[in-house]
N, CA, C and O atoms as a MOPAC input file, in Angstrom:
PM7 MOZYME 1SCF
protein

 N    -14.63600 1    24.04000 1    67.49300 1
 C    -15.86500 1    24.80500 1    67.36700 1
 C    -16.09500 1    25.23300 1    65.91700 1
 O    -17.23200 1    25.30800 1    65.44900 1
 N    -14.98200 1    25.51500 1    65.20800 1
 C    -15.10500 1    25.94000 1    63.82700 1
 C    -15.68800 1    24.82400 1    62.96200 1
 O    -16.48800 1    25.08900 1    62.06400 1
 N    -15.28100 1    23.55000 1    63.23300 1
 C    -15.84500 1    22.41900 1    62.48300 1
 C    -17.33600 1    22.29500 1    62.73200 1
 O    -18.09700 1    21.94200 1    61.83000 1
 N    -17.75400 1    22.58500 1    63.96000 1
 C    -19.17500 1    22.50800 1    64.29800 1
 C    -19.96600 1    23.57500 1    63.55400 1
 O    -21.03600 1    23.29300 1    63.01300 1
 N    -19.44600 1    24.79600 1    63.52500 1
 C    -20.15800 1    25.89600 1    62.87200 1
 C    -20.14100 1    25.78500 1    61.35500 1
 O    -21.04300 1    26.29900 1    60.69300 1
 N    -19.13300 1    25.12500 1    60.79100 1
 C    -19.07400 1    24.97600 1    59.33300 1
 C    -19.66400 1    23.64600 1    58.86400 1
 O    -19.53900 1    23.28800 1    57.69300 1
 N    -20.30300 1    22.91700 1    59.77500 1
 C    -20.98700 1    21.65800 1    59.46200 1
 C    -20.04600 1    20.56900 1    58.97200 1
 O    -20.45400 1    19.69200 1    58.21100 1
 N    -18.76500 1    20.61800 1    59.40900 1
 C    -17.84900 1    19.52900 1    59.08700 1
 C    -17.92600 1    18.42400 1    60.13600 1
 O    -17.60100 1    17.27300 1    59.84600 1
 N    -18.34600 1    18.75700 1    61.33100 1
 C    -18.51700 1    17.76400 1    62.39400 1
 C    -20.00600 1    17.48500 1    62.52900 1
 O    -20.80200 1    18.39500 1    62.76100 1
 N    -20.36700 1    16.23400 1    62.38200 1
 C    -21.77100 1    15.84500 1    62.43700 1
 C    -22.17700 1    15.49400 1    63.86700 1
 O    -21.48100 1    14.74500 1    64.55200 1
 N    -23.29500 1    16.03500 1    64.30500 1
 C    -23.80600 1    15.71000 1    65.63900 1
 C    -25.04800 1    14.82600 1    65.55700 1
 O    -25.49900 1    14.28800 1    66.56800 1
 N    -25.58800 1    14.68000 1    64.37400 1
 C    -26.81100 1    13.90500 1    64.21300 1
 C    -26.66000 1    12.44300 1    64.62100 1
 O    -27.61100 1    11.89700 1    65.18000 1
 N    -25.51800 1    11.75800 1    64.37900 1
 C    -25.41700 1    10.36900 1    64.83600 1
 C    -25.63800 1    10.21500 1    66.34000 1
 O    -26.17700 1     9.19900 1    66.78000 1
 N    -25.23600 1    11.19400 1    67.12300 1
 C    -25.49900 1    11.13500 1    68.56300 1
 C    -26.99700 1    11.23200 1    68.84100 1
 O    -27.53400 1    10.52300 1    69.69200 1
 N    -27.65600 1    12.11800 1    68.11000 1
 C    -29.09800 1    12.26400 1    68.29200 1
 C    -29.84600 1    11.01700 1    67.84100 1
 O    -30.88100 1    10.66800 1    68.41000 1
 N    -29.32500 1    10.34900 1    66.82100 1
 C    -29.99000 1     9.13100 1    66.34100 1
 C    -29.98200 1     8.07000 1    67.43400 1
 O    -30.96600 1     7.34700 1    67.58700 1
 N    -28.91000 1     7.95900 1    68.19000 1
 C    -28.86200 1     6.99300 1    69.28500 1
 C    -29.86400 1     7.35800 1    70.37400 1
 O    -30.52900 1     6.48200 1    70.92800 1
 N    -29.97300 1     8.63100 1    70.67900 1
 C    -30.94700 1     9.08100 1    71.69500 1
 C    -32.37300 1     8.80500 1    71.20200 1
 O    -33.22000 1     8.33400 1    71.96000 1
 N    -32.62200 1     9.10100 1    69.93800 1
 C    -33.95000 1     8.86000 1    69.36500 1
 C    -34.27800 1     7.37400 1    69.40300 1
 O    -35.42000 1     7.00300 1    69.67200 1
 N    -33.29400 1     6.51700 1    69.13800 1
 C    -33.53200 1     5.07600 1    69.19000 1
 C    -34.00000 1     4.65900 1    70.58100 1
 O    -35.00300 1     3.95700 1    70.71200 1
 N    -33.28400 1     5.08500 1    71.62100 1
 C    -33.65900 1     4.67000 1    72.97900 1
 C    -34.99700 1     5.26000 1    73.40300 1
 O    -35.75800 1     4.61300 1    74.12200 1
 N    -35.29100 1     6.47700 1    72.96700 1
 C    -36.61600 1     7.04400 1    73.26800 1
 C    -37.71800 1     6.23400 1    72.58500 1
 O    -38.76400 1     5.97400 1    73.18100 1
 N    -37.48400 1     5.84300 1    71.35300 1
 C    -38.46600 1     5.05000 1    70.62500 1
 C    -38.66200 1     3.68900 1    71.29000 1
 O    -39.79100 1     3.20800 1    71.39400 1
 N    -37.57700 1     3.06800 1    71.73900 1
 C    -37.69100 1     1.77300 1    72.41500 1
 C    -38.52900 1     1.91800 1    73.68200 1
 O    -39.40400 1     1.09300 1    73.94700 1
 N    -38.26800 1     2.95000 1    74.45600 1
 C    -39.03200 1     3.17200 1    75.68400 1
 C    -40.50700 1     3.39100 1    75.36600 1
 O    -41.37600 1     2.83000 1    76.03400 1
 N    -40.79200 1     4.20000 1    74.35300 1
 C    -42.18800 1     4.45000 1    73.97500 1
 C    -42.88000 1     3.17900 1    73.48600 1
 O    -44.04100 1     2.94200 1    73.82000 1
 N    -42.18700 1     2.36700 1    72.70700 1
 C    -42.78000 1     1.13700 1    72.18300 1
 C    -43.07000 1     0.16300 1    73.32300 1
 O    -44.12700 1    -0.47000 1    73.34000 1
 N    -42.15300 1     0.03600 1    74.26600 1
 C    -42.37900 1    -0.88200 1    75.38800 1
 C    -43.53600 1    -0.39500 1    76.24500 1
 O    -44.38000 1    -1.19600 1    76.64600 1
 N    -43.59500 1     0.89300 1    76.53300 1
 C    -44.70400 1     1.43400 1    77.33000 1
 C    -46.03200 1     1.24400 1    76.60300 1
 O    -47.01600 1     0.82700 1    77.21300 1
 N    -46.06800 1     1.54600 1    75.30200 1
 C    -47.32500 1     1.37600 1    74.56600 1
 C    -47.70700 1    -0.10400 1    74.45500 1
 O    -48.89000 1    -0.44500 1    74.45700 1
 N    -46.69600 1    -0.98400 1    74.35900 1
 C    -46.98400 1    -2.42000 1    74.32600 1
 C    -47.58100 1    -2.89400 1    75.63800 1
 O    -48.50400 1    -3.70800 1    75.63900 1
 N    -47.06800 1    -2.39700 1    76.75400 1
 C    -47.61400 1    -2.77000 1    78.06000 1
 C    -49.03000 1    -2.23700 1    78.21500 1
 O    -49.90900 1    -2.93500 1    78.72000 1
 N    -49.25100 1    -1.00800 1    77.78500 1
 C    -50.61000 1    -0.43400 1    77.85800 1
 C    -51.56700 1    -1.23700 1    76.99100 1
 O    -52.70100 1    -1.49100 1    77.39600 1
 N    -51.12600 1    -1.64200 1    75.80300 1
 C    -51.96400 1    -2.45000 1    74.91700 1
 C    -52.28200 1    -3.80000 1    75.55300 1
 O    -53.40100 1    -4.29800 1    75.42700 1
 N    -51.30200 1    -4.39400 1    76.23700 1
 C    -51.51300 1    -5.70300 1    76.85100 1
 C    -52.53100 1    -5.63400 1    77.99800 1
 O    -53.20300 1    -6.62400 1    78.28500 1
 N    -52.64800 1    -4.47800 1    78.65200 1
 C    -53.59900 1    -4.35900 1    79.77300 1
 C    -55.04200 1    -4.31200 1    79.30400 1
 O    -55.94900 1    -4.42600 1    80.12800 1
 N    -55.28800 1    -4.15000 1    78.00800 1
 C    -56.65300 1    -4.10900 1    77.49600 1
 C    -57.25500 1    -5.49900 1    77.40000 1
 O    -58.46700 1    -5.64400 1    77.24000 1
 N    -56.41300 1    -6.52600 1    77.49700 1
 C    -56.91000 1    -7.89900 1    77.53800 1
 C    -57.26600 1    -8.45400 1    76.17700 1
 O    -57.17500 1    -7.76200 1    75.16200 1
 N    -57.67400 1    -9.72100 1    76.16700 1
 C    -58.09800 1   -10.39800 1    74.93500 1
 C    -56.94500 1   -10.56700 1    73.96200 1
 O    -55.82000 1   -10.88900 1    74.34400 1
 N    -57.25900 1   -10.33800 1    72.68600 1
 C    -56.26300 1   -10.48100 1    71.62900 1
 C    -55.22100 1    -9.36500 1    71.68600 1
 O    -54.16600 1    -9.45600 1    71.05800 1
 N    -55.52500 1    -8.32600 1    72.43500 1
 C    -54.58400 1    -7.20800 1    72.53700 1
 C    -53.32400 1    -7.59500 1    73.31300 1
 O    -52.28800 1    -6.94200 1    73.18700 1
 N    -53.41600 1    -8.66100 1    74.11600 1
 C    -52.23100 1    -9.12300 1    74.83300 1
 C    -51.16800 1    -9.56400 1    73.82400 1
 O    -49.99100 1    -9.23000 1    73.95700 1
 N    -51.60500 1   -10.31900 1    72.81600 1
 C    -50.67800 1   -10.77700 1    71.78300 1
 C    -50.14800 1    -9.60000 1    70.97000 1
 O    -48.96600 1    -9.56900 1    70.62700 1
 N    -51.01500 1    -8.62800 1    70.65700 1
 C    -50.58600 1    -7.45200 1    69.88900 1
 C    -49.55900 1    -6.63600 1    70.67900 1
 O    -48.57800 1    -6.15400 1    70.11200 1
 N    -49.78400 1    -6.48400 1    71.97400 1
 C    -48.84300 1    -5.74900 1    72.80800 1
 C    -47.50400 1    -6.46200 1    72.91500 1
 O    -46.45100 1    -5.82700 1    72.85900 1
 N    -47.54400 1    -7.76600 1    73.06600 1
 C    -46.31800 1    -8.55700 1    73.13500 1
 C    -45.54700 1    -8.47600 1    71.81900 1
 O    -44.32100 1    -8.35800 1    71.80900 1
 N    -46.27300 1    -8.53900 1    70.72800 1
 C    -45.64800 1    -8.42900 1    69.41200 1
 C    -45.00600 1    -7.04100 1    69.23500 1
 O    -43.91700 1    -6.92200 1    68.67400 1
 N    -45.69200 1    -6.00200 1    69.72000 1
 C    -45.13600 1    -4.64900 1    69.63100 1
 C    -43.87100 1    -4.52800 1    70.45600 1
 O    -42.92100 1    -3.86800 1    70.03400 1
 N    -43.84000 1    -5.15200 1    71.62500 1
 C    -42.65800 1    -5.07700 1    72.48500 1
 C    -41.46900 1    -5.79900 1    71.84500 1
 O    -40.32100 1    -5.39200 1    72.02600 1
 N    -41.74400 1    -6.86000 1    71.10500 1
 C    -40.65900 1    -7.63000 1    70.48900 1
 C    -40.22100 1    -7.02300 1    69.15600 1
 O    -39.02400 1    -6.87400 1    68.91200 1
 N    -41.16400 1    -6.67700 1    68.30300 1
 C    -40.84900 1    -6.23800 1    66.94500 1
 C    -40.52700 1    -4.73500 1    66.88200 1
 O    -39.71300 1    -4.31400 1    66.06100 1
 N    -41.15000 1    -3.94400 1    67.73000 1
 C    -40.96100 1    -2.49100 1    67.69200 1
 C    -39.51000 1    -2.05400 1    67.83500 1
 O    -39.02900 1    -1.29000 1    66.99800 1
 N    -38.78700 1    -2.51200 1    68.87100 1
 C    -37.38700 1    -2.12100 1    68.97900 1
 C    -36.52000 1    -2.62000 1    67.81500 1
 O    -35.54800 1    -1.96400 1    67.43900 1
 N    -36.86700 1    -3.76300 1    67.25400 1
 C    -36.12400 1    -4.27900 1    66.10900 1
 C    -36.28600 1    -3.35300 1    64.90200 1
 O    -35.31300 1    -3.04900 1    64.21200 1
 N    -37.50200 1    -2.91400 1    64.65500 1
 C    -37.75400 1    -1.99500 1    63.54100 1
 C    -37.06100 1    -0.66200 1    63.78200 1
 O    -36.50500 1    -0.06900 1    62.85700 1
 N    -37.09500 1    -0.19100 1    65.02500 1
 C    -36.41500 1     1.06500 1    65.34900 1
 C    -34.91900 1     0.93600 1    65.12300 1
 O    -34.28400 1     1.85600 1    64.60800 1
 N    -34.36100 1    -0.19500 1    65.50300 1
 C    -32.92000 1    -0.40700 1    65.33200 1
 C    -32.54400 1    -0.41100 1    63.84900 1
 O    -31.55800 1     0.21300 1    63.45700 1
 N    -33.31900 1    -1.10400 1    63.03600 1
 C    -33.03300 1    -1.16200 1    61.59900 1
 C    -33.11300 1     0.22900 1    60.98800 1
 O    -32.25300 1     0.60600 1    60.19200 1
 N    -34.12800 1     0.99000 1    61.35000 1
 C    -34.29900 1     2.34100 1    60.81800 1
 C    -33.11600 1     3.23400 1    61.21900 1
 O    -32.57000 1     3.95500 1    60.38400 1
 N    -32.72600 1     3.18400 1    62.48200 1
 C    -31.62100 1     4.01900 1    62.95800 1
 C    -30.29500 1     3.59600 1    62.33000 1
 O    -29.46000 1     4.44800 1    62.02800 1
 N    -30.09300 1     2.30300 1    62.13000 1
 C    -28.86800 1     1.84600 1    61.47000 1
 C    -28.80100 1     2.34200 1    60.03200 1
 O    -27.72600 1     2.69700 1    59.54900 1
 N    -29.93000 1     2.37000 1    59.35100 1
 C    -29.93400 1     2.88500 1    57.97900 1
 C    -29.58100 1     4.36400 1    57.95600 1
 O    -28.89000 1     4.82000 1    57.04500 1
 N    -30.04000 1     5.11100 1    58.93500 1
 C    -29.67700 1     6.52400 1    59.00700 1
 C    -28.18800 1     6.69700 1    59.30900 1
 O    -27.53200 1     7.56000 1    58.72500 1
 N    -27.66100 1     5.89100 1    60.20700 1
 C    -26.25300 1     6.01300 1    60.57500 1
 C    -25.34800 1     5.59700 1    59.41700 1
 O    -24.23500 1     6.10800 1    59.28800 1
 N    -25.80900 1     4.68200 1    58.58100 1
 C    -25.01600 1     4.27400 1    57.41700 1
 C    -24.69900 1     5.47900 1    56.53300 1
 O    -23.60300 1     5.57400 1    55.98000 1
 N    -25.64800 1     6.38900 1    56.40000 1
 C    -25.39800 1     7.58800 1    55.59600 1
 C    -24.23100 1     8.39200 1    56.15400 1
 O    -23.41700 1     8.91100 1    55.39000 1
 N    -24.14200 1     8.50000 1    57.46700 1
 C    -23.04700 1     9.24500 1    58.07800 1
 C    -21.73200 1     8.47600 1    57.98400 1
 O    -20.67100 1     9.08400 1    57.84300 1
 N    -21.78900 1     7.16400 1    58.06000 1
 C    -20.56600 1     6.37200 1    57.89800 1
 C    -20.03500 1     6.48900 1    56.47000 1
 O    -18.82300 1     6.54800 1    56.26100 1
 N    -20.92600 1     6.52300 1    55.50300 1
 C    -20.49800 1     6.70600 1    54.11100 1
 C    -19.80300 1     8.05600 1    53.97200 1
 O    -18.76500 1     8.16300 1    53.31800 1
 N    -20.37600 1     9.07800 1    54.58700 1
 C    -19.75800 1    10.40200 1    54.55100 1
 C    -18.36400 1    10.35900 1    55.17100 1
 O    -17.42100 1    10.91400 1    54.60700 1
 N    -18.22000 1     9.70500 1    56.32800 1
 C    -16.91700 1     9.60000 1    56.98600 1
 C    -15.90200 1     8.89400 1    56.09400 1
 O    -14.74400 1     9.30600 1    56.01800 1
 N    -16.33100 1     7.83700 1    55.42400 1
 C    -15.42800 1     7.10800 1    54.53700 1
 C    -15.00900 1     7.96200 1    53.34200 1
 O    -13.85200 1     7.91400 1    52.92400 1
 N    -15.93200 1     8.73600 1    52.79500 1
 C    -15.59000 1     9.59800 1    51.66900 1
 C    -14.61100 1    10.68400 1    52.08900 1
 O    -13.70100 1    11.02300 1    51.33300 1
 N    -14.78700 1    11.23000 1    53.28000 1
 C    -13.83400 1    12.21900 1    53.80100 1
 C    -12.47100 1    11.56800 1    53.99000 1
 O    -11.44600 1    12.18300 1    53.69600 1
 N    -12.44900 1    10.31500 1    54.48200 1
 C    -11.18800 1     9.61300 1    54.67600 1
 C    -10.48600 1     9.36500 1    53.34400 1
 O     -9.26200 1     9.46900 1    53.26000 1
 N    -11.24000 1     9.04300 1    52.31900 1
 C    -10.65100 1     8.83300 1    50.99600 1
 C    -10.07900 1    10.14400 1    50.47100 1
 O     -8.98600 1    10.16300 1    49.90500 1
 N    -10.81100 1    11.23600 1    50.65600 1
 C    -10.37200 1    12.53200 1    50.15000 1
 C     -9.13200 1    13.03900 1    50.88100 1
 O     -8.22200 1    13.58300 1    50.25500 1
 N     -9.09100 1    12.86500 1    52.19600 1
 C     -7.98200 1    13.41500 1    52.98200 1
 C     -6.84800 1    12.42800 1    53.19400 1
 O     -5.73100 1    12.83900 1    53.50800 1
 N     -7.10500 1    11.14000 1    53.02900 1
 C     -6.07900 1    10.14200 1    53.28300 1
 C     -5.94000 1     9.78200 1    54.75100 1
 O     -5.03400 1     9.03500 1    55.12000 1
 N     -6.80900 1    10.29300 1    55.58200 1
 C     -6.79300 1    10.00600 1    57.01600 1
 C     -7.89400 1     9.00800 1    57.33500 1
 O     -8.96700 1     9.06700 1    56.73300 1
 N     -7.65200 1     8.08100 1    58.28100 1
 C     -8.71600 1     7.14700 1    58.65000 1
 C     -9.85400 1     7.87800 1    59.34200 1
 O     -9.62200 1     8.88400 1    60.01200 1
 N    -11.09200 1     7.38400 1    59.18900 1
 C    -12.21800 1     8.00900 1    59.87500 1
 C    -12.00500 1     7.96300 1    61.38200 1
 O    -11.37300 1     7.04400 1    61.90200 1
 N    -12.53300 1     8.95200 1    62.07100 1
 C    -12.36500 1     9.00300 1    63.51900 1
 C    -13.05200 1     7.80900 1    64.16000 1
 O    -14.15500 1     7.42600 1    63.77000 1
 N    -12.38300 1     7.22500 1    65.15400 1
 C    -12.96600 1     6.11200 1    65.88200 1
 C    -12.73500 1     4.76000 1    65.24900 1
 O    -13.18000 1     3.74600 1    65.78700 1
 N    -12.05000 1     4.71800 1    64.11600 1
 C    -11.79600 1     3.44200 1    63.46700 1
 C    -10.30100 1     3.24600 1    63.31900 1
 O     -9.59200 1     4.13200 1    62.84200 1
 N     -9.83200 1     2.09000 1    63.72700 1
 C     -8.42100 1     1.78000 1    63.58500 1
 C     -8.16400 1     1.12800 1    62.24100 1
 O     -8.87000 1     0.20000 1    61.84800 1
 N     -7.17300 1     1.60300 1    61.54900 1
 C     -6.79600 1     1.00800 1    60.28900 1
 C     -5.49600 1     0.25400 1    60.48400 1
 O     -4.66000 1     0.69200 1    61.27500 1
 N     -5.28900 1    -0.86300 1    59.79600 1
 C     -4.01400 1    -1.55600 1    59.92500 1
 C     -2.89100 1    -0.67400 1    59.38300 1
 O     -3.05600 1     0.02600 1    58.38400 1
 N     -1.77400 1    -0.72400 1    60.04700 1
 C     -0.62800 1     0.08100 1    59.63100 1
 C      0.07000 1    -0.63900 1    58.49400 1
 O      0.36300 1    -1.83100 1    58.58400 1
 N      0.33300 1     0.09100 1    57.42700 1
 C      1.02200 1    -0.50100 1    56.28800 1
 C      2.48900 1    -0.66400 1    56.63900 1
 O      3.05300 1     0.20400 1    57.30500 1
 N      3.13400 1    -1.75900 1    56.20800 1
 C      4.55100 1    -1.94400 1    56.49800 1
 C      5.38400 1    -0.90700 1    55.74800 1
 O      4.93600 1    -0.37400 1    54.73300 1
 N      6.57400 1    -0.61900 1    56.22900 1
 C      7.42200 1     0.35300 1    55.54000 1
 C      7.78900 1    -0.13100 1    54.14300 1
 O      7.63700 1    -1.30900 1    53.82100 1
 N      8.26900 1     0.78700 1    53.32600 1
 C      8.51700 1     0.49500 1    51.91800 1
 C      9.58100 1    -0.57300 1    51.70500 1
 O      9.55600 1    -1.24500 1    50.67300 1
 N     10.50400 1    -0.75700 1    52.62200 1
 C     11.57200 1    -1.72200 1    52.43100 1
 C     11.17500 1    -3.15500 1    52.72200 1
 O     11.93200 1    -4.07200 1    52.40500 1
 N     10.02100 1    -3.37600 1    53.31200 1
 C      9.59500 1    -4.72000 1    53.68100 1
 C      9.07400 1    -5.43900 1    52.44200 1
 O      8.27500 1    -4.86900 1    51.70000 1
 N      9.51100 1    -6.69500 1    52.19500 1
 C      9.01900 1    -7.42200 1    51.01900 1
 C      7.50000 1    -7.55400 1    51.04500 1
 O      6.90800 1    -7.86800 1    52.07700 1
 N      6.88900 1    -7.31200 1    49.90600 1
 C      5.44300 1    -7.42800 1    49.79000 1
 C      4.70500 1    -6.16300 1    50.17900 1
 O      3.47700 1    -6.11400 1    50.09900 1
 N      5.43100 1    -5.13700 1    50.59800 1
 C      4.78500 1    -3.88600 1    50.99400 1
 C      4.36500 1    -3.12900 1    49.74800 1
 O      5.07200 1    -3.12600 1    48.74000 1
 N      3.23000 1    -2.49900 1    49.82500 1
 C      2.72800 1    -1.69900 1    48.72000 1
 C      3.31300 1    -0.30000 1    48.83100 1
 O      3.20600 1     0.34900 1    49.87100 1
 N      3.92400 1     0.15000 1    47.76200 1
 C      4.45300 1     1.50600 1    47.72700 1
 C      3.67600 1     2.25300 1    46.65600 1
 O      3.77900 1     1.91100 1    45.47700 1
 N      2.90100 1     3.26200 1    47.03200 1
 C      2.11200 1     3.98200 1    46.02900 1
 C      3.02500 1     4.77400 1    45.10000 1
 O      4.09000 1     5.22900 1    45.52000 1
 N      2.61800 1     4.94500 1    43.83600 1
 C      3.43800 1     5.71300 1    42.89900 1
 C      3.43200 1     7.19200 1    43.29300 1
 O      2.51300 1     7.65100 1    43.97100 1
 N      4.44100 1     7.92500 1    42.87400 1
 C      4.44600 1     9.36200 1    43.15300 1
 C      3.22800 1    10.02800 1    42.52600 1
 O      2.72100 1     9.59400 1    41.49200 1
 N      2.78000 1    11.07600 1    43.16700 1
 C      1.58400 1    11.77100 1    42.68800 1
 C      1.81600 1    12.34500 1    41.29800 1
 O      2.84900 1    12.96000 1    41.03200 1
 N      0.84600 1    12.13800 1    40.41800 1
 C      0.89300 1    12.70700 1    39.08200 1
 C      1.65300 1    11.87700 1    38.06900 1
 O      1.71100 1    12.26200 1    36.90100 1
 N      2.23800 1    10.75900 1    38.46000 1
 C      2.97300 1     9.92700 1    37.51100 1
 C      2.15800 1     8.68400 1    37.17800 1
 O      1.50800 1     8.09300 1    38.04000 1
 N      2.21200 1     8.30300 1    35.89700 1
 C      1.53600 1     7.08500 1    35.47200 1
 C      2.47700 1     5.91000 1    35.67300 1
 O      3.62600 1     5.93400 1    35.23200 1
 N      1.98300 1     4.90200 1    36.33300 1
 C      2.76100 1     3.68600 1    36.53200 1
 C      1.99500 1     2.55600 1    35.86300 1
 O      0.87600 1     2.23900 1    36.26700 1
 N      2.60300 1     1.93200 1    34.82100 1
 C      1.87100 1     0.86200 1    34.13200 1
 C      1.71000 1    -0.33700 1    35.05900 1
 O      2.51400 1    -0.54300 1    35.96900 1
 N      0.66000 1    -1.12700 1    34.82000 1
 C      0.46100 1    -2.30800 1    35.66700 1
 C      1.57300 1    -3.32300 1    35.41200 1
 O      2.18200 1    -3.32100 1    34.34200 1
 N      1.83600 1    -4.18000 1    36.37700 1
 C      2.87600 1    -5.19900 1    36.18600 1
 C      2.47100 1    -6.15700 1    35.08400 1
 O      1.28200 1    -6.35700 1    34.83600 1
 N      3.46800 1    -6.75800 1    34.41200 1
 C      3.15000 1    -7.69200 1    33.33000 1
 C      2.45800 1    -8.94600 1    33.90500 1
 O      2.69100 1    -9.34600 1    35.04500 1
 N      1.61900 1    -9.53100 1    33.08000 1
 C      0.90200 1   -10.74100 1    33.49200 1
 C      1.90700 1   -11.90500 1    33.54600 1
 O      2.85000 1   -11.95000 1    32.75600 1
 N      1.70200 1   -12.83700 1    34.47800 1
 C      2.60800 1   -13.98100 1    34.54700 1
 C      2.46600 1   -14.84800 1    33.29000 1
 O      1.39000 1   -14.91200 1    32.69500 1
 N      3.54000 1   -15.50300 1    32.89600 1
 C      3.46200 1   -16.33800 1    31.67200 1
 C      2.51200 1   -17.50800 1    31.87700 1
 O      2.39900 1   -18.05400 1    32.97400 1
 N      1.83400 1   -17.88000 1    30.80000 1
 C      0.90000 1   -19.02000 1    30.84600 1
 C      1.67800 1   -20.30100 1    30.61400 1
 O      2.64900 1   -20.33700 1    29.85800 1
 N      1.23700 1   -21.32800 1    31.26800 1
 C      1.90800 1   -22.61700 1    31.10500 1
 C      1.11800 1   -23.53000 1    30.22500 1
 O      1.53400 1   -24.66200 1    29.97700 1

């Protein structure tokens, strides 16, 4: 509850999904109503039914990307994977080829370049 009150837990992504489905329902209903007017409006209504949900999906995905970026930045800052995403487990330090990060606050020079032939 404390994360909710301090705005650390985002609830807007859930609302974006609800808004998407409401928009899809509205677009389909308005497309059907447009098609009942006859003539060239049949094509306009059909086009609205096909293109409308696609545009809504693109718009909602762009909004959700902002929240995913936030989650990734929090993961970088805390060192914890974002919630709901599985990260591959790094092998232990003794395994050949395993990456061992340098101790905090110490400078570690890059490895020497391989000799040229």
